[in-house]
Amino acid sequence: MSLFATLSRSVALAVMLVITSPAALAQLAPTDEQRQAAVEIAEALRYGHYADIDFDEQWSQEAFQRYLDILDGQRSYLLNRDIEPYRHLEDDMADALFDGDLDDAFALYNRLSERHTNRLEWLLAELDDGLSLEFDSNERLEVNREDAPWASRESELDELWRKRLKNDALTLALTDQDAEQIEDNLRQRYEGQLSRLRQTESEDVFGLLMAAVSGTIDPHTGYLSPRQGESFDIQMSLSLEGIGALLQSDGEYVKVSSLVPGGPAERAGVLEPADRIIAVGQEEGEMVNVVGMRLDNVVDLIRGPKGSVVRLDVVPAQAVDMTRSQIVEITRDTVSLEDQAADSEVIEVKRDGAPHRIGVINVPTFYVDFDAWQAGEEEYRSTTRDVAREIEKLKKEGVEGIVLDLRNNGGGALQEANSLIGLFIDRGPTVQVRDAQGRIQLYGDSEAGTVYDGPLTVLVNRLSASASEIFAGAIQDYGRGIVVGASTFGKGTVQTLNELSHGQIKLTRAKFYRISGDSTQNRGVEPDITFPSLIDPERIGESSLDNALAWDTVQNAQYRRYGEPERVLPTLITRHEERAKENPNFRYLERQSTLARQLREQHTSVSLNREQRQRELEAQEAEQLSLENQRRRALGLPELEEWMDARSDGTTPTEDPEVESEGETEGNEEEVPVDRAHVLEAAEVLLDYVHLQNQQRMAKR
């Protein structure tokens, strides 16, 4: 496997912390192939992983606890007495793994299976007895029970599930479904979960156990079953023929982690990172509830032939309650190189009545047409070649500086990040790669000259990852330009895919380091000037993932700086902050981000009283609507009556829709969507930088 670390491959294969398990009648046991694979995985982790792993008692405790969390993370099925016979694994998990002794781990899963099956049958029996739709009590349901103690009596869980059933019914009632619809939907949900439960095979159990094992090491190391290995390219992002969205699990929900640049979902503008998908339907027919469904089964429902339509019932990322969903339609398509190609535009910024032209180059991903390159074709497509072409075009347009937009760029080919840096520097190192033995390989630009040596700003956000972080970090270290936006994702590790006798293992083998010696891992690249963002770093990014490898440093490489932007940075920040205070979109982003965080912190339980629940929802959405309408009034836009209406409006937080760029900072600000404001402010910062550099040159004469 070539040396590149894409965000998509690591995120899309995230293992779902599912509650599904085998039926009680099917006592699943490990196969000989799985026992052997467990031993091979243990050896691969011990001798092949980047981290120095001690398979001691502490590791066994962490692995056993993680296995319990995967099986029953909300403490909803197992009783304390169900777990006690297997507590010895807290000390013995490492030995069991190296010996291929998986019997007790499977037995614990089988016990969970029995409890889970019984609970679903209990729910269906409650529906048979008649569902009460009286929601007038003062009860509340705890939202997150991951830190709750294990129940000692089944009656405790009966009470929990009575409230859960009531909440499920109330959630549907709040969407104006009648009694018959509520009962039919809940029955379909529980019967579907029970049916999937009974179809579970030993490979599924083995996969969950290996997820616990690998998940104690780092979030990007993991086991792939033979089935997963065969469809790796499709599973990695759904980008070959689907909707172009990277999906991961979030408890019993499927969450959108990012969108594939140029993909159908991004073009449609109906999905955003951290959105949750609760149902999937085809162009016609009933929607299928996917709450609690395995991630790969959800993928199968979403995937389909090019040109067909898939319907998704989506709860927006900013929603504080699962009742606030909307159905969106996306036409499936393939994502071609043309869809992901770099493109450019010219933004006209006016200062003191005089126009100034700033070029913007959008780089969705780091790509290269490997087939054409390997065939020796001279005109093969690549990020570097396409950006160089756009630079020449912008030069002819007479731009005073260039903004390179790397927002939502999840990475790609390392060689392209390396060569793209070479367009802006005259030879020099670009990135360091350290392996598990401590050996450091230095990559660099060896070609003399530059394609562009003028003023440069790099725009990033939380979804800029891997190769994007290498590029932004190098520009920052060289003093070659200003980095603006939000802190990047923080994925600074390299994975390889290794064959096992049964399945494959994706293994973290190395880490990226900037030429300054700082790792990009975990912390990402901190911008010189920070812009507000609606992407919550506590929910998206490397630091939000369990057991992410730590940030650290190595010896810096030898390189010469091209400028000293830090000398004018205080002035740039001051001018940016002055503009941000007057920018309705920036004020909205700052306030909405703060409000969303406050609402999540307050949302620890939900009321089971319909009127109280409605009041709480209306109060929360009234705050969100108020912020949106404050922004709209400042921009001269019509106000909205409902907060959910903002999602389908063309001026709300979207990923750079196509708008006219010439003169848009003067006179037609009402056409500017929230996210577009980042591009315009990056151009303003760059123009400030150009003027300050000119003043410095004049002062030296």
Coordinates of N, CA and C in Angstrom, one line a residue, residues 46 52-64 88-98 216-217:
R46 N 1.8 -6.4 18.5 CA 3.0 -6.4 19.4 C 4.2 -6.0 18.6
D52 N 4.5 1.4 21.2 CA 5.1 0.3 22.0 C 4.1 -0.2 23.0
I53 N 3.5 -1.3 22.7 CA 2.3 -1.8 23.5 C 2.8 -2.8 24.5
D54 N 2.4 -2.6 25.8 CA 2.6 -3.6 26.9 C 1.3 -4.3 27.1
F55 N 1.3 -5.6 26.7 CA 0.1 -6.4 26.9 C 0.1 -7.0 28.4
D56 N -0.1 -6.0 29.3 CA 0.0 -6.4 30.7 C -1.5 -6.4 31.3
E57 N -1.6 -6.4 32.6 CA -2.9 -6.5 33.2 C -3.7 -5.2 33.0
Q58 N -3.0 -4.1 32.9 CA -3.7 -2.8 32.6 C -4.3 -2.9 31.3
W59 N -3.6 -3.4 30.3 CA -4.1 -3.5 28.9 C -5.3 -4.4 28.9
S60 N -5.2 -5.5 29.6 CA -6.3 -6.5 29.7 C -7.6 -5.9 30.3
Q61 N -7.4 -5.1 31.3 CA -8.5 -4.4 31.9 C -9.2 -3.4 30.9
E62 N -8.3 -2.7 30.2 CA -8.9 -1.7 29.2 C -9.6 -2.5 28.1
A63 N -9.0 -3.6 27.6 CA -9.6 -4.3 26.5 C -11.0 -5.0 26.9
F64 N -11.0 -5.5 28.2 CA -12.2 -6.1 28.7 C -13.3 -5.1 28.8
H88 N -12.6 -12.6 35.1 CA -11.1 -13.0 35.0 C -10.5 -12.5 33.8
L89 N -11.3 -12.1 32.8 CA -10.7 -11.6 31.5 C -10.1 -10.2 31.8
E90 N -10.4 -9.6 32.8 CA -9.8 -8.3 33.2 C -8.3 -8.5 33.4
D91 N -7.9 -9.7 33.8 CA -6.5 -10.0 34.0 C -5.9 -10.9 32.9
D92 N -6.8 -11.6 32.2 CA -6.4 -12.6 31.2 C -6.6 -12.3 29.8
M93 N -7.2 -11.2 29.4 CA -7.5 -10.9 28.1 C -6.3 -11.0 27.1
A94 N -5.2 -10.5 27.6 CA -4.0 -10.6 26.7 C -3.5 -12.0 26.5
D95 N -3.5 -12.8 27.5 CA -3.2 -14.2 27.4 C -4.2 -15.0 26.5
A96 N -5.4 -14.7 26.7 CA -6.5 -15.3 25.8 C -6.2 -15.0 24.4
L97 N -5.9 -13.7 24.1 CA -5.7 -13.3 22.7 C -4.5 -14.0 22.1
F98 N -3.4 -14.0 22.8 CA -2.2 -14.7 22.3 C -2.3 -16.2 22.2
T216 N -8.2 -0.4 21.8 CA -7.4 0.0 22.9 C -6.1 0.6 22.5
I217 N -5.7 0.4 21.2 CA -4.4 0.8 20.7 C -4.5 2.2 20.1

